[in-house]
Amino acid sequence: METKLPPASTPTSPSSPGLSPVPPPDKVDGFSRRSLRRARPRRSHSSSQFRYQSNQQELTPLPLLKDVPASELHELLSRKLAQCGVMFDFLDCVADLKGKEVKRAALNELVECVGSTRGVLIEPVYPDIIRMISVNIFRTLPPSENPEFDPEEDEPNLEPSWPHLQLVYEFFLRFLESPDFQPSVAKRYVDQKFVLMLLELFDSEDPREREYLKTILHRVYGKFLGLRAYIRKQCSHIFLRFIYELEHFNGVAELLEILGSIINGFALPLKTEHKQFLVRVLIPLHSVKSLSVFHAQLAYCVVQFLEKDATLTEHVIRGLLKYWPKTCTQKEVMFLGEMEEILDVIEPSQFVKIQEPLFKQVARCVSSPHFQVAERALYFWNNEYILSLIEDNCHTVLPAVFGTLYQVSKEHWNQTIVSLIYNVLKTFMEMNGKLFDELTASYKLEKQQEQQKARERQELWQGLEELRLRRLQGTQGAKEAPLQRLTAQVATSGGQS
Amino acid sequence: MAGAAGPGTGPGAAGGDGDDSLYPIAVLIDELRNEDVQLRLNSIKKLSTIALALGVERTRTELLPFLTDTIYDEDEVLLALAEQLGNFTGLVGGPDFAHCLLPPLESLATVEETVVRDKAVESLRQISQEHTPVALEAHFVPLVKRLASGDWFTSRTSACGLFSVCYPRASNAVKAEIRQHFRSLCSDDTPMVRRAAASKLGEFAKVLELDSVKSEIVPLFTNLASDEQDSVRLLAVEACVSIAQLLSQEDLEALVMPTLRQAAEDKSWRVRYMVADKFSELQKAVGPKITLNDLIPAFQNLLKDCEAEVRAAAAHKVKELCENLPAEGRETIIMNQILPFIKELVSDTNQHVKSALASVIMGLSTILGKENTIEHLLPLFLAQLKDECPEVRLNIISNLDCVNEVIGIRQLSQSLLPAIVELAEDAKWRVRLAIIEYMPLLAGQLGMEFFDEKLNSLCMAWLVDHVYAIREAATNNLMKLVQKFGTEWAQNTIVPKVLVMANDPNYLHRMTTLFCINVLSEACGQEITTKQMLPIVLKMAGDQVANVRFNVAKSLQKIGPILDTDALQEEVKPVLQKLGQDEDMDVKYFAQEAISAVAQRLRKLDCSAKASEEPSARGADKNHFLRPRGPGEDTGKAHRERAARAVSEEAVEAARLQTRPSKGPAHQLHGNTRDTLAQLEIAELVHFSQSGD
């Protein structure tokens, strides 16, 4: 068995959310960006259920499960399940109150029963149970009322039918967790299609629903071995769509949380499929605009991978460098945080491979005019392990960062940053005084060389431009005809001559 | 940096055509590999220049292999590269060598980032047209096949966009293969690929033979339309439009309609939304008969869909749907099968639905004619004019012209007025702004009398709105009204009220007078401007608020072109000169700007006066300081010019002295040259007036 779920990292039930082992990302600044924005008037909540079954037989309360003799228990159970398969309109909060209450009571009783009574779950009730669950939870999620919904700022739309839906989820969870539960029987009903629809529900805006889904999917992954590969594949499809097509999916953090524990259970050596998932799905996930919503979970997954297989480090770090944020400083701080987490577990042999590009990026961050970015980058020097890595490789790292640090120490507007840089430069001096002196001496020279290079570059391009113009004039009398066509003609005739 | 010295000596020594060697590929590649992304990007964007320097052969043998093998770069650089290569055919030696561009584009078509991939596909499509049929089969089609069977979804997604460009020019055997590949992509394991295939299905169908459409495309369409993911199903709706256009009515009924009916009732609102959104296209594609039998009932369902998004999309299509119905029997169909549902929507719970309907409902009146409009539509219009949502009311008002053509606006005026008044006083300034913009239209429809009676006061009230944007719009509105109703109306109704505001205690209102004059002067013409407006403007030059004073200067500059020489010379100029000495920097600045403009105007007037008064005696107009010069006075002119230059130099000095110590607003700090120019103009003016005496 290539994957196993260590019980230590399995999610607990939603009532005591303790699944996330990773702390949430620190709020980068104290200002809420759009605090002044007026809450938009609530539109009447649209229905998530398309076409209710035309109502409807009146629901009448059935006898309690505990009051009937064991011989009639299963017959009553399936009648109750059928009753719970009747759907109600929750947009109209006064409609059919009696029916709603009957269903609620029945669901409560089912939850109770499946959790505590042994011997209830016999084979014939499985299809009824799955049917009841499917009817209730599977629905096309309603259109988002706020197209630019920001999970950090906006209030989510809560599912109106939650009073029933919650009980259905609770029942589903207890069903899966029951000691009587037999995956070998259930797998006939919990199939790929079922899982696919379950995954689609992760887009729900209601965090309560996603919390339940997360735990349920985790149990499903644990119990249905035959569905594992399929679940992983569908998750990566959801992520890829999220990255490259939509940039909108509410349940990314929850799915990543499950994946974190899945990765934890991967057997070694890692399969190519898993490595590919890291490189082609998890790393590109860093490029998404709403990274802050799921960054903690994502970073956890990445570090899990590196702890499993250190040889992936180079891929990961080069990937992060590729997707390094250009304009969003908040994301830049997150990247720096993740990078430090990675460096915490990096093997020295891997560090050597990426030290140069990595520290060039760190130096760029130090020179960021946004002081939080600069500060976060400079905190790397407070990390003992990183410092020891730098010391061991100071002949490469120092030249990579020295120029920038030296320059920024003279130019940065923020005094805290300047003094932090002085500390860093001091550590460098203590680390290797000779190298430090050499670098200080050659700094000016390098600056001049840079200018020289820039001049040469300019001359090169000027020359090329002149050459181009000369060619245009040489072969063509007209000077002002469209360039595209001209270059094409010039090139053709140039090829002949 | 092997060839770093090359570029330094290159341009100087370069001569003739043999200078290719001076730009060794290594140097250029160094540029393309530069550590700085921005520099790399710059180099890539000038790739055509590099290619030109290398010549076609070295571009083919050295540059393209380099690009193919060694570029793993930032997406931004790759995007620029993908774009460049689309126009590279000439640079590699013309159509015979176009296939050389395929390898780099092929790898770009497989990268992760969507924009890069899409651009690479776009370039490939462009280049495919430049291939000869032989090269197409030898190089391009194999590339499509490779992409279509790539192991990562990105290459298969890209392949979907290339089938339709190579199919028409391929031989029959190859065509069969291409179809086969497309088929397998339509049932790909990855939803991303199925989506890409579904979105290209219509385009591909169009280039296929009719038999293949029926035997192959239709089954693919049916499958995609019942995909397990709604994101795939909804794309099939789009394909439906293209496919339907290709088939005969019988085939359509048998092959496509069952699927379309199913899509209109899909359990996912996204698919239903798509049907509603594409309704007009679908209607045109399936023809009138099927429309009546199938689409109208489907449309009715969409109009009462449970999701507001779907209802709104359908409501948007009401007018187009009705317009496109066959003229014969149209009225009955609309009256019996559409109108009842529209009536429901007028009181929908969702404001987006109501406002979507309001934006098209007026268009029905031209289709239904006068009687039906009065009997059936008018009540709906009136109800919407009273809707709680301002957007709904605005949408009705903005389309009044449709109704006016049919029944005249009078029918509506009773309800119109309260609606307009309410919108005019809406708490949201954007709503007020929107209604102001319809005022000229309303004025045209309602006529002068009604307007004066009911709406004129509103237009004047907006002039003192507390939001500047509203005051500004109100000002422009006045101008448009004057254009509609003429100057006499302006003189009697608008101008007096505007001018009274010049005495308002609030300086913002006083400025509004100036802004109104700015736009009204042109519409009102010289007489009103000179006689009524100018005195007020001039009087305001003594205002105690500097903002008013410099706006006086600006206004004088604006209305200058309308005034005649006398007014400019005797009234405007002295006031401006006084303002030019103002203690406030801004007033001074704008006064100087105005002075120079007025001076220019005066010179122009002078020239035209000279041209028109040629026959009259030279000394006749002795009152004018700008005496027309005769040909004999050339020496005098030269003298004056020299003098003017001297004076102007002094003026420049003066201007420098003046502006140096100033700590005025920003425009003055960097406005030195302008100031100087203004001074120069003054200098000229002064000089001429002296010589005139």
XYZ file of N, CA, C and O in Angstrom, chain A residues 38 41 43-44 46-51 140-145 193 196-197 200 203 230 233-234 236-238 240-241 243-245 276 279-281 284 287 321-324 326 360 364 453 456-457 459-472 484 487-492 494-496, chain B residues 1 4-5 7-8 11 14-17 19-20 23 27-28 31 34-35 39 42-43 46 49-50 52-53 55-56 73-76 87 90-94 110 112-114 117 152-153 189-192 195 228-231 264-270 272 301 305-309 349-350 352 428:
576
model
N -18.807 50.098 1.606
C -20.119 49.856 2.181
C -20.571 48.439 1.841
O -20.378 47.961 0.737
N -26.086 45.912 -0.465
C -27.374 45.417 0.014
C -27.545 43.964 -0.391
O -27.205 43.574 -1.493
N -28.954 40.848 -1.773
C -30.017 40.452 -2.681
C -30.749 39.305 -2.044
O -30.208 38.615 -1.197
N -31.962 39.122 -2.436
C -32.664 37.989 -1.867
C -31.877 36.754 -2.277
O -31.466 36.606 -3.422
N -30.558 33.506 -3.581
C -31.126 32.634 -4.597
C -31.074 31.193 -4.136
O -30.306 30.825 -3.258
N -31.865 30.422 -4.744
C -32.012 29.044 -4.309
C -30.857 28.211 -4.803
O -30.306 28.441 -5.861
N -30.467 27.240 -4.020
C -29.429 26.349 -4.493
C -30.043 25.066 -5.030
O -29.358 24.214 -5.534
N -31.319 24.942 -4.867
C -31.965 23.723 -5.352
C -32.788 24.069 -6.572
O -33.663 24.921 -6.515
N -32.481 23.426 -7.659
C -33.227 23.699 -8.877
C -34.482 22.854 -8.897
O -34.393 21.637 -8.869
N -35.568 23.512 -8.930
C -36.856 22.841 -9.000
C -37.099 21.852 -7.863
O -36.663 20.707 -7.914
N -26.418 22.039 -7.591
C -25.555 23.024 -8.239
C -25.491 24.236 -7.334
O -26.528 24.784 -6.968
N -24.290 24.619 -6.960
C -24.175 25.755 -6.046
C -24.726 27.002 -6.722
O -24.567 27.184 -7.928
N -25.383 27.850 -5.956
C -25.996 29.046 -6.566
C -24.921 30.015 -7.031
O -23.783 29.953 -6.564
N -25.273 30.897 -7.953
C -24.297 31.900 -8.389
C -23.878 32.751 -7.201
O -24.684 33.024 -6.320
N -22.624 33.134 -7.195
C -22.150 33.970 -6.102
C -22.823 35.332 -6.203
O -22.942 35.902 -7.281
N -23.262 35.840 -5.066
C -23.956 37.129 -5.111
C -22.991 38.267 -5.324
O -23.365 39.355 -5.724
N -18.315 8.924 -9.445
C -19.234 10.019 -9.713
C -19.622 10.718 -8.404
O -19.696 11.946 -8.330
N -16.801 12.876 -7.297
C -16.679 14.072 -8.124
C -17.671 15.143 -7.670
O -17.328 16.320 -7.537
N -18.896 14.718 -7.397
C -19.901 15.691 -6.963
C -19.565 16.233 -5.578
O -19.790 17.408 -5.284
N -17.054 18.899 -6.004
C -17.595 20.152 -6.536
C -18.213 21.000 -5.434
O -18.236 22.223 -5.517
N -16.674 24.137 -3.459
C -16.746 25.535 -3.894
C -17.777 26.321 -3.090
O -17.953 27.515 -3.296
N -8.135 8.436 -7.774
C -9.126 9.273 -8.444
C -9.308 10.598 -7.704
O -9.361 11.664 -8.329
N -6.403 12.827 -8.409
C -6.441 13.362 -9.768
C -7.473 14.490 -9.875
O -7.189 15.552 -10.437
N -8.649 14.257 -9.320
C -9.683 15.284 -9.419
C -9.289 16.546 -8.657
O -9.599 17.652 -9.078
N -6.297 17.648 -8.355
C -5.356 18.427 -9.159
C -6.078 19.088 -10.335
O -5.717 20.184 -10.735
N -7.135 18.453 -10.862
C -7.920 19.139 -11.898
C -8.562 20.408 -11.356
O -8.561 21.447 -12.017
N -9.082 20.310 -10.151
C -9.699 21.499 -9.551
C -8.659 22.599 -9.387
O -8.892 23.757 -9.733
N -5.827 22.986 -11.039
C -5.356 23.511 -12.324
C -6.375 24.464 -12.922
O -6.035 25.497 -13.493
N -7.638 24.105 -12.771
C -8.670 24.998 -13.278
C -8.634 26.310 -12.503
O -8.769 27.397 -13.060
N -6.071 27.631 -11.049
C -4.881 28.418 -11.391
C -5.018 29.050 -12.780
O -4.785 30.235 -12.974
N -5.405 28.236 -13.743
C -5.278 28.690 -15.134
C -6.574 29.154 -15.764
O -6.556 29.768 -16.826
N -7.718 28.826 -15.165
C -8.946 29.209 -15.842
C -9.809 30.191 -15.042
O -10.283 31.175 -15.579
N 5.163 15.058 -9.814
C 4.582 15.922 -10.822
C 3.522 16.837 -10.195
O 3.422 18.007 -10.536
N 5.337 19.726 -8.608
C 5.976 20.691 -9.497
C 4.959 21.398 -10.391
O 5.047 22.598 -10.643
N 3.949 20.654 -10.840
C 3.055 21.247 -11.836
C 1.759 21.773 -11.255
O 1.008 22.454 -11.953
N 1.472 21.445 -10.015
C 0.229 21.940 -9.430
C 0.502 22.806 -8.199
O 0.089 23.962 -8.148
N 2.776 26.068 -9.049
C 2.024 27.123 -9.735
C 0.881 27.727 -8.896
O 0.483 28.857 -9.134
N 1.092 31.235 -7.694
C 0.933 32.424 -8.537
C -0.463 33.027 -8.438
O -0.718 34.089 -8.990
N 11.079 30.893 -7.099
C 11.762 32.068 -7.656
C 11.106 32.494 -8.960
O 10.987 33.673 -9.271
N 10.636 31.508 -9.715
C 9.983 31.831 -10.985
C 8.680 32.602 -10.747
O 8.365 33.535 -11.471
N 7.937 32.168 -9.731
C 6.646 32.818 -9.479
C 6.748 33.942 -8.458
O 5.747 34.367 -7.896
N 7.965 34.383 -8.175
C 8.133 35.415 -7.149
C 7.284 36.644 -7.474
O 7.321 37.120 -8.605
N 5.822 40.140 -8.241
C 6.491 41.326 -8.773
C 5.940 42.601 -8.141
O 6.673 43.550 -7.947
N 20.295 36.055 -4.446
C 20.085 37.255 -5.282
C 18.657 37.767 -5.078
O 18.411 38.964 -5.018
N 17.289 41.267 -3.509
C 16.291 42.154 -4.146
C 15.209 42.521 -3.146
O 14.723 43.641 -3.130
N 29.024 48.417 -18.916
C 28.242 47.411 -19.610
C 26.964 48.007 -20.168
O 26.556 47.709 -21.284
N 27.775 49.860 -23.207
C 28.019 48.952 -24.330
C 26.726 48.390 -24.882
O 26.543 48.261 -26.084
N 25.816 48.087 -23.964
C 24.542 47.532 -24.389
C 23.808 48.536 -25.270
O 23.296 48.219 -26.328
N 25.087 50.899 -26.989
C 25.744 51.012 -28.289
C 25.380 49.848 -29.190
O 25.132 50.016 -30.387
N 25.337 48.675 -28.578
C 24.978 47.492 -29.365
C 23.614 47.676 -30.011
O 23.451 47.480 -31.219
N 22.661 48.093 -29.204
C 21.309 48.217 -29.753
C 21.208 49.347 -30.749
O 20.477 49.254 -31.730
N 21.968 50.408 -30.460
C 21.979 51.514 -31.410
C 22.510 51.023 -32.754
O 21.957 51.311 -33.808
N 23.608 50.251 -32.660
C 24.201 49.711 -33.885
C 23.222 48.853 -34.639
O 23.068 48.964 -35.865
N 22.537 47.996 -33.898
C 21.559 47.113 -34.538
C 20.454 47.913 -35.202
O 20.013 47.608 -36.302
N 20.040 48.968 -34.512
C 18.958 49.785 -35.036
C 19.407 50.473 -36.333
O 18.678 50.483 -37.325
N 20.647 50.989 -36.300
C 21.172 51.644 -37.509
C 21.249 50.657 -38.672
O 20.873 50.957 -39.790
N 21.738 49.487 -38.323
C 21.870 48.450 -39.344
C 20.512 48.148 -39.970
O 20.367 48.041 -41.181
N 19.522 48.077 -39.083
C 18.177 47.758 -39.565
C 17.702 48.848 -40.531
O 17.216 48.565 -41.624
N 17.902 50.105 -40.080
C 17.445 51.204 -40.921
C 18.172 51.214 -42.264
O 17.570 51.437 -43.308
N 19.498 50.947 -42.172
C 20.280 50.962 -43.415
C 19.756 49.910 -44.378
O 19.635 50.135 -45.566
N 19.459 48.765 -43.813
C 18.959 47.690 -44.670
C 17.630 48.054 -45.289
O 17.361 47.769 -46.438
N 16.811 48.665 -44.470
C 15.509 49.063 -44.990
C 15.687 50.020 -46.152
O 15.056 49.901 -47.193
N 6.506 46.070 -40.659
C 6.373 44.616 -40.713
C 6.648 44.103 -42.124
O 7.458 43.223 -42.341
N 10.342 44.614 -43.235
C 11.328 43.674 -42.706
C 11.190 42.343 -43.416
O 12.187 41.709 -43.741
N 9.960 41.979 -43.687
C 9.759 40.712 -44.378
C 10.438 40.749 -45.748
O 11.206 39.861 -46.108
N 10.206 41.827 -46.469
C 10.796 41.919 -47.803
C 12.315 41.973 -47.738
O 13.014 41.316 -48.498
N 12.793 42.757 -46.778
C 14.227 42.893 -46.636
C 14.855 41.533 -46.379
O 15.832 41.149 -47.007
N 14.208 40.827 -45.471
C 14.790 39.547 -45.102
C 14.802 38.595 -46.302
O 15.767 37.869 -46.508
N 13.747 38.631 -47.070
C 13.699 37.741 -48.222
C 14.833 38.065 -49.188
O 15.585 37.203 -49.624
N 17.506 39.653 -48.519
C 18.784 39.391 -47.863
C 19.175 37.929 -48.007
O 20.334 37.605 -48.191
N 18.196 37.063 -47.965
C 18.466 35.644 -48.092
C 18.969 35.285 -49.488
O 19.788 34.392 -49.655
N 18.499 36.038 -50.462
C 18.906 35.712 -51.825
C 20.321 36.197 -52.125
O 21.056 35.572 -52.863
N 31.077 36.762 -21.378
C 31.040 37.974 -22.201
C 32.154 37.946 -23.245
O 33.003 38.828 -23.307
N 32.127 40.922 -25.718
C 31.704 42.186 -25.131
C 32.306 43.384 -25.846
O 31.725 44.451 -25.880
N 33.479 43.194 -26.390
C 34.116 44.319 -27.069
C 33.464 44.584 -28.420
O 33.588 45.669 -28.959
N 30.312 45.041 -29.631
C 29.380 46.136 -29.855
C 30.033 47.497 -29.717
O 29.602 48.449 -30.346
N 31.075 47.582 -28.903
C 31.710 48.867 -28.702
C 32.293 49.408 -29.991
O 32.179 50.585 -30.299
N 29.332 49.738 -34.246
C 28.607 50.749 -35.010
C 29.535 51.712 -35.731
O 29.280 52.121 -36.854
N 31.212 49.905 -38.682
C 30.305 49.247 -39.620
C 30.154 50.049 -40.901
O 30.027 51.251 -40.891
N 30.178 49.334 -41.983
C 29.944 49.991 -43.256
C 29.535 48.956 -44.271
O 30.004 47.817 -44.212
N 28.656 49.285 -45.134
C 28.211 48.330 -46.146
C 27.374 47.238 -45.537
O 26.903 47.351 -44.412
N 27.228 46.156 -46.304
C 26.327 45.108 -45.869
C 27.024 43.972 -45.150
O 26.391 43.104 -44.595
N 28.299 43.645 -42.417
C 28.522 43.835 -40.995
C 27.836 42.786 -40.124
O 27.804 42.928 -38.928
N 27.298 41.746 -40.736
C 26.687 40.678 -39.938
C 27.684 40.145 -38.923
O 27.368 39.911 -37.777
N 28.216 41.322 -35.337
C 27.300 40.982 -34.261
C 27.272 39.482 -34.082
O 26.362 38.812 -34.536
N 26.978 37.443 -28.664
C 26.653 38.709 -28.009
C 25.141 38.864 -27.879
O 24.607 39.242 -26.838
N 24.474 38.555 -28.967
C 23.027 38.709 -28.964
C 22.377 37.749 -27.984
O 21.453 38.087 -27.260
N 22.531 38.929 -24.578
C 21.456 39.868 -24.289
C 20.165 39.136 -23.950
O 19.427 39.521 -23.063
N 20.341 37.820 -20.403
C 20.723 38.724 -19.333
C 20.006 38.403 -18.031
O 18.861 37.991 -18.027
N 20.712 38.640 -16.941
C 20.165 38.298 -15.636
C 18.930 39.127 -15.311
O 18.013 38.665 -14.654
N 15.710 43.554 -19.003
C 16.600 43.619 -20.158
C 16.350 42.448 -21.106
O 16.369 42.600 -22.326
N 13.293 43.303 -22.990
C 13.581 44.281 -24.046
C 14.217 43.606 -25.258
O 13.869 43.902 -26.400
N 15.167 42.699 -24.986
C 15.849 42.038 -26.100
C 14.869 41.200 -26.903
O 14.899 41.207 -28.135
N 12.825 43.013 -29.245
C 13.502 43.461 -30.458
C 14.101 42.275 -31.205
O 15.097 42.408 -31.922
N 14.858 42.675 -34.780
C 16.078 43.411 -35.104
C 17.289 42.488 -35.075
O 18.153 42.527 -35.950
N 17.303 41.644 -34.036
C 18.417 40.691 -33.934
C 18.426 39.778 -35.162
O 19.474 39.551 -35.779
N 17.284 40.319 -38.036
C 17.657 41.068 -39.220
C 19.179 41.232 -39.283
O 19.794 41.093 -40.340
N 19.769 41.486 -38.111
C 21.220 41.640 -38.066
C 21.914 40.335 -38.433
O 22.971 40.340 -39.047
N 20.695 37.968 -40.376
C 20.362 37.477 -41.708
C 19.540 36.209 -41.605
O 19.530 35.540 -40.576
N 18.842 35.869 -42.711
C 17.881 34.767 -42.644
C 18.539 33.436 -42.323
O 18.010 32.629 -41.571
N 11.964 30.473 -19.289
C 12.037 31.814 -18.738
C 10.752 32.219 -18.058
O 9.795 31.483 -17.981
N 10.765 33.452 -17.598
C 9.577 34.065 -17.034
C 8.493 34.082 -18.100
O 8.776 34.280 -19.285
N 7.267 33.918 -17.630
C 6.160 33.870 -18.572
C 6.058 35.140 -19.412
O 5.668 35.092 -20.572
N 6.440 36.250 -18.802
C 6.329 37.509 -19.538
C 7.247 37.499 -20.767
O 6.876 37.960 -21.841
N 5.203 36.696 -36.377
C 5.475 37.573 -37.522
C 6.871 37.357 -38.083
O 7.470 38.251 -38.643
N 9.010 36.213 -42.619
C 9.913 36.944 -43.497
C 11.357 36.866 -43.041
O 12.282 36.773 -43.848
N 11.547 36.872 -41.738
C 12.905 36.934 -41.197
C 13.641 35.604 -41.280
O 14.846 35.551 -41.065
N 12.911 34.526 -41.537
C 13.621 33.251 -41.708
C 13.728 32.855 -43.175
O 14.240 31.792 -43.488
N 13.223 33.691 -44.061
C 13.385 33.399 -45.479
C 12.076 33.156 -46.212
O 12.078 32.539 -47.275
N 10.967 33.593 -45.657
C 9.704 33.492 -46.381
C 9.006 32.162 -46.191
O 9.485 31.291 -45.463
N 3.227 24.346 -25.066
C 3.064 23.354 -24.007
C 3.315 23.918 -22.620
O 3.206 23.201 -21.641
N 2.899 26.025 -19.076
C 1.774 26.009 -18.148
C 0.879 27.245 -18.299
O -0.328 27.137 -18.269
N 1.502 28.387 -18.417
C 0.740 29.627 -18.345
C -0.183 29.788 -19.556
O 0.257 29.756 -20.700
N -1.449 30.027 -19.269
C -2.451 30.075 -20.321
C -2.194 31.169 -21.349
O -2.333 30.925 -22.545
N 0.501 30.123 -23.748
C 0.028 29.061 -24.630
C -0.905 29.624 -25.700
O -0.765 29.343 -26.885
N 1.003 15.933 -20.973
C 0.445 16.892 -20.026
C -0.691 17.647 -20.710
O -0.653 17.859 -21.915
N -1.680 18.040 -19.927
C -2.893 18.596 -20.536
C -2.646 19.850 -21.353
O -3.382 20.150 -22.283
N -9.480 12.602 -20.699
C -9.650 12.342 -19.289
C -9.699 13.639 -18.472
O -10.351 13.734 -17.436
N -8.997 14.647 -18.963
C -8.870 15.903 -18.229
C -9.973 16.874 -18.644
O -10.135 17.138 -19.830
N -10.689 17.428 -17.684
C -11.754 18.371 -18.056
C -11.224 19.606 -18.783
O -11.923 20.159 -19.629
N -9.981 20.013 -18.469
C -9.430 21.192 -19.153
C -9.389 20.963 -20.657
O -9.687 21.848 -21.454
N -12.840 20.902 -22.175
C -13.344 22.268 -22.332
C -12.745 22.923 -23.572
O -13.452 23.568 -24.352
N -20.067 15.207 -17.482
C -20.357 15.241 -16.050
C -20.067 16.615 -15.440
O -20.562 16.938 -14.364
N -19.262 17.436 -16.102
C -18.941 18.757 -15.565
C -19.728 19.835 -16.311
O -19.705 19.883 -17.539
N -20.357 20.708 -15.544
C -21.180 21.725 -16.210
C -20.329 22.707 -17.013
O -20.792 23.284 -17.991
N -19.059 22.865 -16.613
C -18.191 23.786 -17.354
C -17.959 23.295 -18.783
O -17.666 24.089 -19.671
N -31.422 23.414 -22.204
C -32.265 24.489 -21.689
C -32.866 24.108 -20.338
O -33.360 24.967 -19.610
N -32.854 22.819 -20.020
C -33.398 22.389 -18.733
C -32.326 21.765 -17.863
O -32.627 21.011 -16.933
N -31.085 22.058 -18.162
C -29.982 21.454 -17.415
C -30.139 21.770 -15.930
O -30.699 22.790 -15.550
N -29.604 20.870 -15.106
C -29.747 21.119 -13.680
C -28.776 22.191 -13.186
O -28.950 22.743 -12.106
N -27.759 22.486 -13.969
C -26.838 23.549 -13.579
C -27.291 24.887 -14.173
O -27.512 25.003 -15.376
N -27.389 25.882 -13.322
C -27.832 27.195 -13.812
C -26.845 27.779 -14.807
O -27.223 28.576 -15.650
N -25.573 27.382 -14.735
C -24.594 27.937 -15.671
C -24.929 27.560 -17.115
O -24.767 28.349 -18.034
N -27.973 26.695 -18.215
C -29.197 27.404 -18.601
C -28.891 28.865 -18.917
O -29.425 29.455 -19.843
N -39.534 29.153 -20.078
C -38.977 28.565 -18.862
C -37.801 29.375 -18.332
O -37.657 29.540 -17.129
N -37.066 31.113 -14.663
C -36.069 30.253 -14.024
C -35.940 30.611 -12.534
O -36.249 31.726 -12.125
N -35.461 29.643 -11.761
C -35.339 29.921 -10.330
C -34.105 30.767 -10.004
O -34.047 31.383 -8.946
N -33.140 30.821 -10.891
C -31.970 31.651 -10.625
C -32.121 33.009 -11.310
O -32.386 33.096 -12.511
N -31.888 34.049 -10.537
C -32.021 35.395 -11.086
C -31.066 35.632 -12.252
O -31.407 36.321 -13.217
N -29.864 35.058 -12.169
C -28.884 35.226 -13.243
C -29.474 34.793 -14.591
O -29.281 35.449 -15.604
N -38.480 39.797 -8.047
C -37.876 40.162 -6.760
C -36.450 40.670 -6.922
O -35.911 41.301 -6.029
N -35.879 40.398 -8.047
C -34.477 40.741 -8.227
C -34.309 41.979 -9.106
O -34.841 42.045 -10.214
N -31.730 43.116 -10.698
C -30.975 42.936 -11.945
C -31.881 42.438 -13.057
O -31.731 42.813 -14.217
N -28.130 59.329 -4.426
C -26.867 58.943 -5.052
C -26.574 59.874 -6.224
O -27.383 60.006 -7.138
